[in-house]
PDB file of C-alpha atoms in Angstrom:
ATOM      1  CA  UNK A 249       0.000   0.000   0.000  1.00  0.00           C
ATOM      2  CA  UNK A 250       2.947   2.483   1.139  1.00  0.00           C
ATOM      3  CA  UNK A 251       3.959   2.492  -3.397  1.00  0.00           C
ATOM      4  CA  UNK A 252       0.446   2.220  -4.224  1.00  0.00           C
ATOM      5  CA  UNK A 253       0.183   5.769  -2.108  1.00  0.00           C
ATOM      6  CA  UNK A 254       3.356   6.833  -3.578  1.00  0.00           C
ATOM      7  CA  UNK A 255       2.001   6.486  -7.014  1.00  0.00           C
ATOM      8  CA  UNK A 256      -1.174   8.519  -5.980  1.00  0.00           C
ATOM      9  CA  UNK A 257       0.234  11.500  -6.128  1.00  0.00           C
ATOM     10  CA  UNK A 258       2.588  10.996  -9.127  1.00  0.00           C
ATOM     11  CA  UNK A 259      -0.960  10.194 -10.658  1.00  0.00           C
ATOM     12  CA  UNK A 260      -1.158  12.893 -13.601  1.00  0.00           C
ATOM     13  CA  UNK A 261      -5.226  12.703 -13.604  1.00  0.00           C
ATOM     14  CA  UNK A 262      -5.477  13.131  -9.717  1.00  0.00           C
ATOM     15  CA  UNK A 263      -3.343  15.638  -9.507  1.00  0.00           C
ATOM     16  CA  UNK A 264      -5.218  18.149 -11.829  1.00  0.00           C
ATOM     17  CA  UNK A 265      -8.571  16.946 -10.368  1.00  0.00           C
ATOM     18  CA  UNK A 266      -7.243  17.694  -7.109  1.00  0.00           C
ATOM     19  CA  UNK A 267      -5.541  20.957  -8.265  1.00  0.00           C
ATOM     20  CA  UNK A 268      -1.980  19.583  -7.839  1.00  0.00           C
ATOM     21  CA  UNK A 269      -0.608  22.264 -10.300  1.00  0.00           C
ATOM     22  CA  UNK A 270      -2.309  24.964  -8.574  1.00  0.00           C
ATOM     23  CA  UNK A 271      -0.085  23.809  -5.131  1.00  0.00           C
ATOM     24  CA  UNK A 272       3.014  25.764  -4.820  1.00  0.00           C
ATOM     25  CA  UNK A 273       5.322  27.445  -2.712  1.00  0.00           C
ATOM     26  CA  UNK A 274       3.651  30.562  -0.924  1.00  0.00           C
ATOM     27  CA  UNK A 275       0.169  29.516  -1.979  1.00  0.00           C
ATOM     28  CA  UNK A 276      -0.494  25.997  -1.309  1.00  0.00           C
ATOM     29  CA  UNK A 277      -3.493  24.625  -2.340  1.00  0.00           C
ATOM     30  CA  UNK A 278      -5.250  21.867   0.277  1.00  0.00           C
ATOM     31  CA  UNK A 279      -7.634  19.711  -1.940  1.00  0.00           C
ATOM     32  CA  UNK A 280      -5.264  17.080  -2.693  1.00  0.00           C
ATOM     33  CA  UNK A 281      -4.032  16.670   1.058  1.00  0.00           C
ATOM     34  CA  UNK A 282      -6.827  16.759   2.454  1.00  0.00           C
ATOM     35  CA  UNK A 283      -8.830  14.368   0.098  1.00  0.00           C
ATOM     36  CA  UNK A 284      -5.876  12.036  -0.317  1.00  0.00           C
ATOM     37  CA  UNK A 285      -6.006  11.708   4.012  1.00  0.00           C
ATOM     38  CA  UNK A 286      -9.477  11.749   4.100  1.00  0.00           C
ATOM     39  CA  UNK A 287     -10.833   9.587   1.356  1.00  0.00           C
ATOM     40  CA  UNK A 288      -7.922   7.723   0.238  1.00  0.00           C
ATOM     41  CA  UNK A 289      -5.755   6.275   3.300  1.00  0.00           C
ATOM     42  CA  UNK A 290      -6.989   7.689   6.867  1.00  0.00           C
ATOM     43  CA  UNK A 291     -10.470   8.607   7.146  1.00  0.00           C
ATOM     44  CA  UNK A 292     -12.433  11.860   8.622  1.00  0.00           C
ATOM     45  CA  UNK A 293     -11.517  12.724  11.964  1.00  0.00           C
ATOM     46  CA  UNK A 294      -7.912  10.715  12.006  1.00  0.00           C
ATOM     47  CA  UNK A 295      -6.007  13.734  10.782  1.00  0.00           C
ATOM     48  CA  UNK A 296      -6.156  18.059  12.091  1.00  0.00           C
ATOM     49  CA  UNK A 297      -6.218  21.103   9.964  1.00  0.00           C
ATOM     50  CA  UNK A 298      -2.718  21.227  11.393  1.00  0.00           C
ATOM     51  CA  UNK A 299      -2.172  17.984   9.317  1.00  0.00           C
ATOM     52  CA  UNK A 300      -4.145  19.331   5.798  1.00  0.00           C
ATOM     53  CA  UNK A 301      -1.592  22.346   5.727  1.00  0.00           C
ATOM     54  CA  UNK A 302       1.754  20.755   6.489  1.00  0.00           C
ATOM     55  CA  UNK A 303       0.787  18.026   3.996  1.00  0.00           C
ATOM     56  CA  UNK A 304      -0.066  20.505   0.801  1.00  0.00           C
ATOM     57  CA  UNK A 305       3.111  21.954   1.961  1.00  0.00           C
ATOM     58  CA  UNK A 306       4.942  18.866   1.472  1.00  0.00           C
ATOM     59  CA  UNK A 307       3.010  18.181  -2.080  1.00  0.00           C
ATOM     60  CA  UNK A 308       4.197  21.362  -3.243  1.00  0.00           C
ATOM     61  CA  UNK A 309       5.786  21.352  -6.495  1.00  0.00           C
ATOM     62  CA  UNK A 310       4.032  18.994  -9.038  1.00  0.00           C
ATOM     63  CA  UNK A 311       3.262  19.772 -12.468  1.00  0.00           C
ATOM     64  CA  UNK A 312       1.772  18.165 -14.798  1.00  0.00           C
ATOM     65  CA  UNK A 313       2.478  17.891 -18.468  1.00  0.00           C
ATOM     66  CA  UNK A 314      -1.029  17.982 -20.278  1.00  0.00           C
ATOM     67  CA  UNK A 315       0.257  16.555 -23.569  1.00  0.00           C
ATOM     68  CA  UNK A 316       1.543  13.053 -22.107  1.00  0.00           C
ATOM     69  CA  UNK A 317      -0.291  12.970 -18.535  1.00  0.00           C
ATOM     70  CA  UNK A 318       3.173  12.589 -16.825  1.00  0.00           C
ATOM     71  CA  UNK A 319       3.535  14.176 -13.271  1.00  0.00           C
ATOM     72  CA  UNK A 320       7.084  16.417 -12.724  1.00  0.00           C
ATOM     73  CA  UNK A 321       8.707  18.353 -10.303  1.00  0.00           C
ATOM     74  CA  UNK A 322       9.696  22.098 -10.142  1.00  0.00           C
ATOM     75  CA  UNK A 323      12.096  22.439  -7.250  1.00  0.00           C
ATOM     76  CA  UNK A 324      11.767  26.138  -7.741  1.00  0.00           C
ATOM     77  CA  UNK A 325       7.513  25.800  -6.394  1.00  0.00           C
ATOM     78  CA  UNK A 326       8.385  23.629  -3.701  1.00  0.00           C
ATOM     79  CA  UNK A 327       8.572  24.485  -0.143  1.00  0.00           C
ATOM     80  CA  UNK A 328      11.578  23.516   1.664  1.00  0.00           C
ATOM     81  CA  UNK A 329      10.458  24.709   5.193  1.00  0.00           C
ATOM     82  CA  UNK A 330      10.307  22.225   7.725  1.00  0.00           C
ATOM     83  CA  UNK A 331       6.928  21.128   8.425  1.00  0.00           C
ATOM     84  CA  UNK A 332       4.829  19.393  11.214  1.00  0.00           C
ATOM     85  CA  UNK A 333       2.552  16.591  10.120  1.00  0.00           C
ATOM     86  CA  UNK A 334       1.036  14.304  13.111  1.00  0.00           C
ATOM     87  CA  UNK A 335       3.602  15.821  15.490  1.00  0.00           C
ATOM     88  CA  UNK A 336       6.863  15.125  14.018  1.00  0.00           C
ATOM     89  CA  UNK A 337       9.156  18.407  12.630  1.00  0.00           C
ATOM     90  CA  UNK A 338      11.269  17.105   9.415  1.00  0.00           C
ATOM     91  CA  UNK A 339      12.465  19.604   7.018  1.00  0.00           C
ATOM     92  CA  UNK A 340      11.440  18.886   3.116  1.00  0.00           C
ATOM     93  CA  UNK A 341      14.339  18.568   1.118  1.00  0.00           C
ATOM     94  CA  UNK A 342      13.774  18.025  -2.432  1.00  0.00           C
ATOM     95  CA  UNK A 343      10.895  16.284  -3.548  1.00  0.00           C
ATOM     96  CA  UNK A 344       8.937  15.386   0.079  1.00  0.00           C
ATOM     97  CA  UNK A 345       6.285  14.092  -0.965  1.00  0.00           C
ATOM     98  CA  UNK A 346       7.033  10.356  -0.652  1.00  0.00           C
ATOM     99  CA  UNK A 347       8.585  10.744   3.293  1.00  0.00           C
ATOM    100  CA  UNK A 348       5.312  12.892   3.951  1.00  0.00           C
ATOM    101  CA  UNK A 349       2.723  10.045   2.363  1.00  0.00           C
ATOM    102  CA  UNK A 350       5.323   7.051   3.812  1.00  0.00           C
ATOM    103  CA  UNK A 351       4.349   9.154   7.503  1.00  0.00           C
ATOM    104  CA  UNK A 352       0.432   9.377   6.771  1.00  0.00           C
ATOM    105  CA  UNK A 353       0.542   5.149   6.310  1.00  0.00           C
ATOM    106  CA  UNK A 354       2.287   4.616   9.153  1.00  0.00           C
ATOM    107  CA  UNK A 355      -0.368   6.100  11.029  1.00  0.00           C
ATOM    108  CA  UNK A 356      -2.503   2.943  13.033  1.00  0.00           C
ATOM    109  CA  UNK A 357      -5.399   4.595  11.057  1.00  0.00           C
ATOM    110  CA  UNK A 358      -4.662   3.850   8.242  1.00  0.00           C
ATOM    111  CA  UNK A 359      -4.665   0.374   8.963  1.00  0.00           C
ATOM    112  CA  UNK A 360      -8.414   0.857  10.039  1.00  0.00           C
ATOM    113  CA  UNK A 361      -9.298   2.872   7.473  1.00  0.00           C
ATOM    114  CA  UNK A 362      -8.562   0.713   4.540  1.00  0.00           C
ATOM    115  CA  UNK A 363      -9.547  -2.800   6.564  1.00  0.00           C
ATOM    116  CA  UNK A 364     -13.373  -1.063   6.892  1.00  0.00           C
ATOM    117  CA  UNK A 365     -13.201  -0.179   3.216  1.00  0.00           C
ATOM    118  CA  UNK A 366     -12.737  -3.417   2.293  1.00  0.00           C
ATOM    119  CA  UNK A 367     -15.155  -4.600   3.989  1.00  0.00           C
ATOM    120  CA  UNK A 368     -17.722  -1.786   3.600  1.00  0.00           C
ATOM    121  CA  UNK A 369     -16.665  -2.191  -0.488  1.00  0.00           C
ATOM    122  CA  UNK A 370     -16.783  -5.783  -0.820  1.00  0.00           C
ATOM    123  CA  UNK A 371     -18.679  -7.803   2.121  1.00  0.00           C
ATOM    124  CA  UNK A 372     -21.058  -5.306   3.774  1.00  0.00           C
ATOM    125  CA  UNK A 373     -22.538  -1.210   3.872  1.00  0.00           C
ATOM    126  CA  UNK A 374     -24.848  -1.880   6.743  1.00  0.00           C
ATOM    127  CA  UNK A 375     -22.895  -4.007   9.285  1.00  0.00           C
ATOM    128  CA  UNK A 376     -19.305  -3.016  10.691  1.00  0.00           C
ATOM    129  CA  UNK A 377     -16.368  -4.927  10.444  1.00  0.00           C
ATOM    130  CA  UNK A 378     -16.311  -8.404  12.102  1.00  0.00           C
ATOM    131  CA  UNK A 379     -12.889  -8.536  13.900  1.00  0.00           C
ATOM    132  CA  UNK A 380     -12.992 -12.489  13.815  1.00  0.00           C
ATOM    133  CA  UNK A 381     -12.469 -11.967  10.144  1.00  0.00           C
ATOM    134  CA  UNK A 382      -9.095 -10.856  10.872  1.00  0.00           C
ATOM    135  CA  UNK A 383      -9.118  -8.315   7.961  1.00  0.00           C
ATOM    136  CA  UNK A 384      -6.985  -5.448   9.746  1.00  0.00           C
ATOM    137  CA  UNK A 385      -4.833  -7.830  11.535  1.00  0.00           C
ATOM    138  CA  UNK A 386      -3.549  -8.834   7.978  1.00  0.00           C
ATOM    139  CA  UNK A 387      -3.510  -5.479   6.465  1.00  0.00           C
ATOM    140  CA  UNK A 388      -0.507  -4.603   9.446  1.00  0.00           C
ATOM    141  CA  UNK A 389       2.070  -4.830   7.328  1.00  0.00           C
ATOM    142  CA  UNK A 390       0.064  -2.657   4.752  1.00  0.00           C
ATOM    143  CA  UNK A 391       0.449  -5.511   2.378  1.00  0.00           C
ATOM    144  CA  UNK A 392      -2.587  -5.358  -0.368  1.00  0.00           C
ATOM    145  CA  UNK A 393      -2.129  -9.091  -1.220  1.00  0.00           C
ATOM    146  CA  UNK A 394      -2.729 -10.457   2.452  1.00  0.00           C
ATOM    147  CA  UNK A 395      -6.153  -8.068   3.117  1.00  0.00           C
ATOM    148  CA  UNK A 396      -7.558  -9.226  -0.515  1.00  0.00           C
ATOM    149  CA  UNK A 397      -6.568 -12.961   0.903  1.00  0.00           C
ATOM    150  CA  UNK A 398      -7.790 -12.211   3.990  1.00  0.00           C
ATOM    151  CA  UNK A 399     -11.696 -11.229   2.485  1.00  0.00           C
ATOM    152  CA  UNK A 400     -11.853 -14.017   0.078  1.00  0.00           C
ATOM    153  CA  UNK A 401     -11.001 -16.672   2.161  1.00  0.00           C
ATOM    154  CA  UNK A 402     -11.848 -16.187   5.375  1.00  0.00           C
ATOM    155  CA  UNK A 403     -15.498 -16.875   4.758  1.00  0.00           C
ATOM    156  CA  UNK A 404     -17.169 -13.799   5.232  1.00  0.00           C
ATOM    157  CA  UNK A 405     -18.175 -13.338   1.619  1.00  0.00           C
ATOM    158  CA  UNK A 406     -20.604 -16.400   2.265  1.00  0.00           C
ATOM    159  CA  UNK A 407     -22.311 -15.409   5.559  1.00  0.00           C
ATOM    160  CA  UNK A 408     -25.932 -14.278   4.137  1.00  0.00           C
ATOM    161  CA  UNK A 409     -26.950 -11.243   6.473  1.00  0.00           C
ATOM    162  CA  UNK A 410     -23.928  -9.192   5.067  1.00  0.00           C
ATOM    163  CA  UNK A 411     -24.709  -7.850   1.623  1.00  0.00           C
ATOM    164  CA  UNK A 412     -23.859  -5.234  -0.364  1.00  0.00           C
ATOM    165  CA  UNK A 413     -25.711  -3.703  -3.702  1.00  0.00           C
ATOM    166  CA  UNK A 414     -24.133  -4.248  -7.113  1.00  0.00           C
ATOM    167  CA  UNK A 415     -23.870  -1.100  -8.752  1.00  0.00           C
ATOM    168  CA  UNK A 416     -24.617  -0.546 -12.090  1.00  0.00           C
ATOM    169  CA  UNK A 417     -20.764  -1.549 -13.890  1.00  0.00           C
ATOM    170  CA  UNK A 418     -20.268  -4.458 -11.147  1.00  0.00           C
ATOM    171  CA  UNK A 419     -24.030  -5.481 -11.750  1.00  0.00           C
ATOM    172  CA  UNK A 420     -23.740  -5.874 -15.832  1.00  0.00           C
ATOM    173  CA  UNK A 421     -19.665  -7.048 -15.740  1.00  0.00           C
ATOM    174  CA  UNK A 422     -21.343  -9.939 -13.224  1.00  0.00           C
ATOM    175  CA  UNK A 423     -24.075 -11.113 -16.423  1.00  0.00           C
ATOM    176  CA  UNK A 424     -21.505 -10.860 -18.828  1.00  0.00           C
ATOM    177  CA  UNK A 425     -19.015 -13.347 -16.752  1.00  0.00           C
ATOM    178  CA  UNK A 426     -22.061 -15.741 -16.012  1.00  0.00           C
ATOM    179  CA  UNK A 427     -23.372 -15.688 -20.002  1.00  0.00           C
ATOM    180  CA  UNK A 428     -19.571 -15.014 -21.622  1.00  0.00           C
ATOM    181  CA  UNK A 429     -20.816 -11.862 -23.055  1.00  0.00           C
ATOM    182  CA  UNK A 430     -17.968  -9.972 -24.729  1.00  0.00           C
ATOM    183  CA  UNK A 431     -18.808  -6.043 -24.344  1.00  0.00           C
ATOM    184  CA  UNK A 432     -17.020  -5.042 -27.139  1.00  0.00           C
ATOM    185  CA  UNK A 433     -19.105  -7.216 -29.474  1.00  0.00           C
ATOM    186  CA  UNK A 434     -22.529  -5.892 -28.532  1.00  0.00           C
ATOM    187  CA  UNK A 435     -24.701  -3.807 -30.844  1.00  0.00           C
ATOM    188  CA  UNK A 436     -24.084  -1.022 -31.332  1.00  0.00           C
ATOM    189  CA  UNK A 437     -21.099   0.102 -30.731  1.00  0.00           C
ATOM    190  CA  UNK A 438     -22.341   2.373 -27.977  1.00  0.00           C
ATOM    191  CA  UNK A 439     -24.780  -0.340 -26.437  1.00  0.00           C
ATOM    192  CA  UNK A 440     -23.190  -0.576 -23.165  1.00  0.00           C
ATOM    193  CA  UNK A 441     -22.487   3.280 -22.579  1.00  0.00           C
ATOM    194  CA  UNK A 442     -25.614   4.216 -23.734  1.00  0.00           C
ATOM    195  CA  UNK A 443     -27.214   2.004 -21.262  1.00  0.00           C
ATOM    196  CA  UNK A 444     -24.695   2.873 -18.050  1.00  0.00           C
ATOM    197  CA  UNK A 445     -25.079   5.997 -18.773  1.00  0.00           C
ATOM    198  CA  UNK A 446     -28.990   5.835 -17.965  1.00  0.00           C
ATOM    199  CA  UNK A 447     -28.150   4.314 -14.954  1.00  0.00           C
ATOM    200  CA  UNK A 448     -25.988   7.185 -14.103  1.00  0.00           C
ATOM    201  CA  UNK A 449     -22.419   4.934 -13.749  1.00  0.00           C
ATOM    202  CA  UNK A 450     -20.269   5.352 -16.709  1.00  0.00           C
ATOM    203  CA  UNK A 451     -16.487   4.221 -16.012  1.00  0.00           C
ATOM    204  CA  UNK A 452     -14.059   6.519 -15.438  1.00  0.00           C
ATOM    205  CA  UNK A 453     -16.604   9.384 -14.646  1.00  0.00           C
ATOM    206  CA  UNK A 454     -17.027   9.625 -11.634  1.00  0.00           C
ATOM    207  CA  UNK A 455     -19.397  12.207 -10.442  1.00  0.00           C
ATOM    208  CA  UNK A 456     -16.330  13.834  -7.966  1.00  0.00           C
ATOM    209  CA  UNK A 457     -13.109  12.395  -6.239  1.00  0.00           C
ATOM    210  CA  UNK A 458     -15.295  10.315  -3.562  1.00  0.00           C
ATOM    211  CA  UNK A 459     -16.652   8.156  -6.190  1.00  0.00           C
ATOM    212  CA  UNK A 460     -20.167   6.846  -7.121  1.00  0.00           C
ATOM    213  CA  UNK A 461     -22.994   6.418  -3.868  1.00  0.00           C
ATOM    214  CA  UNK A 462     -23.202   3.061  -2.554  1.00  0.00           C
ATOM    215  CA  UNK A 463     -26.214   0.920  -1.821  1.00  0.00           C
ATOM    216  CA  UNK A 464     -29.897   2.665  -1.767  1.00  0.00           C
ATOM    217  CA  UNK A 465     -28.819   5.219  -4.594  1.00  0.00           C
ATOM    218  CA  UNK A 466     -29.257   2.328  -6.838  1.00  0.00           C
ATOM    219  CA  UNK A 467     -32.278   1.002  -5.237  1.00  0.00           C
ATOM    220  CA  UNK A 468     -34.357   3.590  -6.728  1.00  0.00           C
ATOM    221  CA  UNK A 469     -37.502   3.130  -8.914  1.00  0.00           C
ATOM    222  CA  UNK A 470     -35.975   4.990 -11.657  1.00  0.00           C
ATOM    223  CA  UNK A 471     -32.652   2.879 -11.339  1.00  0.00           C
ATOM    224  CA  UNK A 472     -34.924  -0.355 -11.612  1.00  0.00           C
ATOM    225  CA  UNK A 473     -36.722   0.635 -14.966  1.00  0.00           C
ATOM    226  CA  UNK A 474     -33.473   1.347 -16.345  1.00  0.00           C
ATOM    227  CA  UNK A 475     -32.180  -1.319 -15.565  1.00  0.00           C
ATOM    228  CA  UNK A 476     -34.901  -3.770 -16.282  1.00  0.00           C
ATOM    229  CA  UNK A 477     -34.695  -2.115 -20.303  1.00  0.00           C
ATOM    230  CA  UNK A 478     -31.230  -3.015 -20.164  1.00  0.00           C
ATOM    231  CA  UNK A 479     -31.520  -6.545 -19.289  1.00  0.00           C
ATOM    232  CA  UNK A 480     -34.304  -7.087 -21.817  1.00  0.00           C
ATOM    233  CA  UNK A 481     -32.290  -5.740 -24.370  1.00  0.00           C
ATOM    234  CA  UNK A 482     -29.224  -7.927 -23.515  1.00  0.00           C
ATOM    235  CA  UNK A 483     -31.112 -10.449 -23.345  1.00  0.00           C
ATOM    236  CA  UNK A 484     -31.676 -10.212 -27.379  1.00  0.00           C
ATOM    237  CA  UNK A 485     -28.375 -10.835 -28.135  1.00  0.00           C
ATOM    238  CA  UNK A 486     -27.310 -13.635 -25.765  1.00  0.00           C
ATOM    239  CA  UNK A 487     -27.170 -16.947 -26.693  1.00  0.00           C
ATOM    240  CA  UNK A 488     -29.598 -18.899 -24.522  1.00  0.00           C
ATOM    241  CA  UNK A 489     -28.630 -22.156 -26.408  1.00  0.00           C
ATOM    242  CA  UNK A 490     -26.696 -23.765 -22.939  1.00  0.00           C
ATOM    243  CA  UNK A 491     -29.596 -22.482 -21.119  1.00  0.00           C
ATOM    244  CA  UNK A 492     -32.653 -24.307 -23.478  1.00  0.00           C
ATOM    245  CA  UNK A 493     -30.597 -27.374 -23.123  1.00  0.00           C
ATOM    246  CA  UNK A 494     -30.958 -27.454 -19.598  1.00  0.00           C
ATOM    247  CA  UNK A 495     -34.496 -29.266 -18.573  1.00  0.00           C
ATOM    248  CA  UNK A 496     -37.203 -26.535 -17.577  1.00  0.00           C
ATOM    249  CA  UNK A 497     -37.832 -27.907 -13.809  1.00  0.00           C
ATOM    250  CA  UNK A 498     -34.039 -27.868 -13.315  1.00  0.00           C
ATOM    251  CA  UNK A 499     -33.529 -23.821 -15.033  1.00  0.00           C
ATOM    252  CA  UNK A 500     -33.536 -21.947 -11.785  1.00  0.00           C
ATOM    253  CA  UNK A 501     -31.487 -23.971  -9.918  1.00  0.00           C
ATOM    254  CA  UNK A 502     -29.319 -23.627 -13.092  1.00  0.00           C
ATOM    255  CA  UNK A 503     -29.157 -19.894 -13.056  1.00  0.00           C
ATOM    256  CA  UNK A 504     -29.187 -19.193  -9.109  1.00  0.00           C
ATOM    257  CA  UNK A 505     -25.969 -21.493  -9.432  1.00  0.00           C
ATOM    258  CA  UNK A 506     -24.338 -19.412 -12.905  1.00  0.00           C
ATOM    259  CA  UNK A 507     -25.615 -16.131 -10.818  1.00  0.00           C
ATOM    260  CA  UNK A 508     -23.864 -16.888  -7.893  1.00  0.00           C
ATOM    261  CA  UNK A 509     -27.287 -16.302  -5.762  1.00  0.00           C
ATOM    262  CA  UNK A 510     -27.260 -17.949  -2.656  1.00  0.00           C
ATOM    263  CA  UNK A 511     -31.099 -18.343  -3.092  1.00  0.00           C
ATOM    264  CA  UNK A 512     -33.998 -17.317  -4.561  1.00  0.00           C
ATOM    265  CA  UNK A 513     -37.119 -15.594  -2.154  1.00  0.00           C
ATOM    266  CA  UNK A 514     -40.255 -17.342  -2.606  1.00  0.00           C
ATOM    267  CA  UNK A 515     -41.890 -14.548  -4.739  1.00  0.00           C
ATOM    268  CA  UNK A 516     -38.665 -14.751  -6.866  1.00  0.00           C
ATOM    269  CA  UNK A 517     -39.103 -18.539  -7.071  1.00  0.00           C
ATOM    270  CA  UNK A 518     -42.826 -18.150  -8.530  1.00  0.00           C
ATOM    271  CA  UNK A 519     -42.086 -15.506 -11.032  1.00  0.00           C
ATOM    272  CA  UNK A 520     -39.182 -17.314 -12.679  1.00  0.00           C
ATOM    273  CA  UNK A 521     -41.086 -20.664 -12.218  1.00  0.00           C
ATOM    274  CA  UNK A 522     -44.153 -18.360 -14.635  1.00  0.00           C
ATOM    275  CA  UNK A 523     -41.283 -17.885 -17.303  1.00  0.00           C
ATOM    276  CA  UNK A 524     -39.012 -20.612 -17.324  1.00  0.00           C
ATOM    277  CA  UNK A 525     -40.121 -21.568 -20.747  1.00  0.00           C
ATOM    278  CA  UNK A 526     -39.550 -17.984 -21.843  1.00  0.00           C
ATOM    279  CA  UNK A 527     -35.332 -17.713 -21.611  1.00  0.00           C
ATOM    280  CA  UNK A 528     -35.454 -13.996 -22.682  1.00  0.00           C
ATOM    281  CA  UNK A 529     -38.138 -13.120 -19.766  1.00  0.00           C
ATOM    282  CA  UNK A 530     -36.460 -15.648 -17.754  1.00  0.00           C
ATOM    283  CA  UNK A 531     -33.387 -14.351 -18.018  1.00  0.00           C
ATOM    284  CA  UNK A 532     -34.382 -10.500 -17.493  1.00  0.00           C
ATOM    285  CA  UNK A 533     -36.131 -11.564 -13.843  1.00  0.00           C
ATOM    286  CA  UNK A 534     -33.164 -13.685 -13.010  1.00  0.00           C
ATOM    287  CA  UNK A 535     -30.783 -10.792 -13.100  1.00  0.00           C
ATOM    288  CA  UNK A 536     -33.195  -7.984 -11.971  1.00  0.00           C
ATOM    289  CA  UNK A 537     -34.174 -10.089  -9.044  1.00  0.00           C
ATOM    290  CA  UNK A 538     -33.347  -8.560  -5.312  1.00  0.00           C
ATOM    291  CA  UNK A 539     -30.979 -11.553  -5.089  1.00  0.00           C
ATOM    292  CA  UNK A 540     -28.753 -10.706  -7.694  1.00  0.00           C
ATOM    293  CA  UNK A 541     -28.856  -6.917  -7.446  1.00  0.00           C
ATOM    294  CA  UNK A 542     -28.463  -7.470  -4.117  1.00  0.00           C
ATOM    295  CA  UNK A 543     -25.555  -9.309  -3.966  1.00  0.00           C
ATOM    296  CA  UNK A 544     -24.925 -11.561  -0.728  1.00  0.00           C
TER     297      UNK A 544
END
């Protein structure tokens, strides 16, 4: 995590969304020190206003060459002063930023921070972090590899009650692994965009530097028309052929197992059982169903 933090701020695209270029000596600008403590490795209330100015000190300097995207450094707009960030006086020689970000993930909140995004990300928005998951024990060393391990194995993906929504990209990347739907070879060319972008998630846009809303915001009515139209139309160019071959008393078992549901509600159950002989309207309820939207 300590390069992946690194590489954050050598990030061309973050630093002019944060205003990186405008930061320099004499007139430092805070959105990138504060947003990179807050949202990206400590969390509110883990850092002081003490902390946001010392650090946009310290990120003085950047530039960033529009034509190519690459980050550089002008000594002559960085600040050299010593600064204080979480109560330790070091003076900035040169480029600072990487001693100033390797301080901010030492901090024992960062190791918090990240272990609840994981698991507010990828196992569950409403409940807080089981500790007998051991998810911020193995994030200690800030080692990336060990907290992925550490979710996918140690069987909290599978406990039922924790659940988080699938937004819109996560929801339709999901059909196209179960179906092998290749993207690229939908029609038209603009099929998927033109459908993500009605249900307001289009990759690599995200509405600011937090990200897209989690959870209810895509529990709406409005998000469930939308994406009910884009499931039927899918569903005209996916070939249901290993699906027909599949006997019509065995099809939902079939598809709760290729969704990945852990089961199907009893109103669920009765509507696919109406249109199990239909594989387009079949399909459609399969993957607007609460159990795969609402992925547990």
């Amino acid at each position: 995590f300590r390069t992946m933090a690194r590489a954050m701020i050598h990030d061309g695209a973050l630093q002019i969304w944060l205003d990186g270029n405008d930061n320099v000596k004499g007139a430092p600008n805070e959105n990138l020190s504060r947003e990179f403590m807050e949202l990206f490795t400590l969390g509110v209330d883990n850092y002081t206003e003490v902390d946001v100015r010392a650090l946009a000190r310290a990120f003085t300097g950047y530039q960033v060459v529009r034509s190519t995207g690459v980050v550089t450094f002008n000594a002559k707009r960085h600040d050299n002063d010593p600064i204080n960030l979480f109560s330790s006086t070091s003076p900035l020689d040169g480029d600072s930023a990487d001693s100033a970000t390797d301080l901010i993930v030492a901090q024992d909140a960062n190791v918090r921070f990240i272990a609840e995004r994981l698991w507010f990300r990828f196992i569950s928005s409403s409940s807080p972090i089981d500790p007998k998951f051991g998810i911020r024990e193995a994030f200690t060393n800030r080692d990336i590899a060990s907290a992925v391990s550490a979710v996918i194995s140690n069987g909290a993906l599978s406990v039922p009650q924790y659940s988080v929504v699938r937004q819109p990209v996560e929801w339709f990347i999901a059909i196209c692994r179960a179906f092998a739907i290749q993207p690229s070879k939908l029609a038209p060319r603009n099929f998927s965009l033109g459908h993500l972008l009605k249900m307001a998630q289009v990759p690599f846009l995200p509405p600011n530097v937090g990200g897209w809303p989690t959870d209810e915001a895509w529990l709406s009515s409005a998000s469930a028309q939308f994406r009910i139209a884009f499931a039927s139309s899918l569903a005209k160019q996916i070939d249901f052929s290993a699906l027909a071959a599949v006997p019509s008393e065995k099809r939902i078992d079939y598809i709760k197992d290729l969704l990945g549901v852990y089961n199907f509600s009893s109103r669920t159950f009765i509507a696919l059982t109406n249109a199990k002989d239909d594989l387009s309207q079949f399909f459609t309820l399969a993957v607007c169903s609460p159990e795969f939207v609402v992925s547990a």
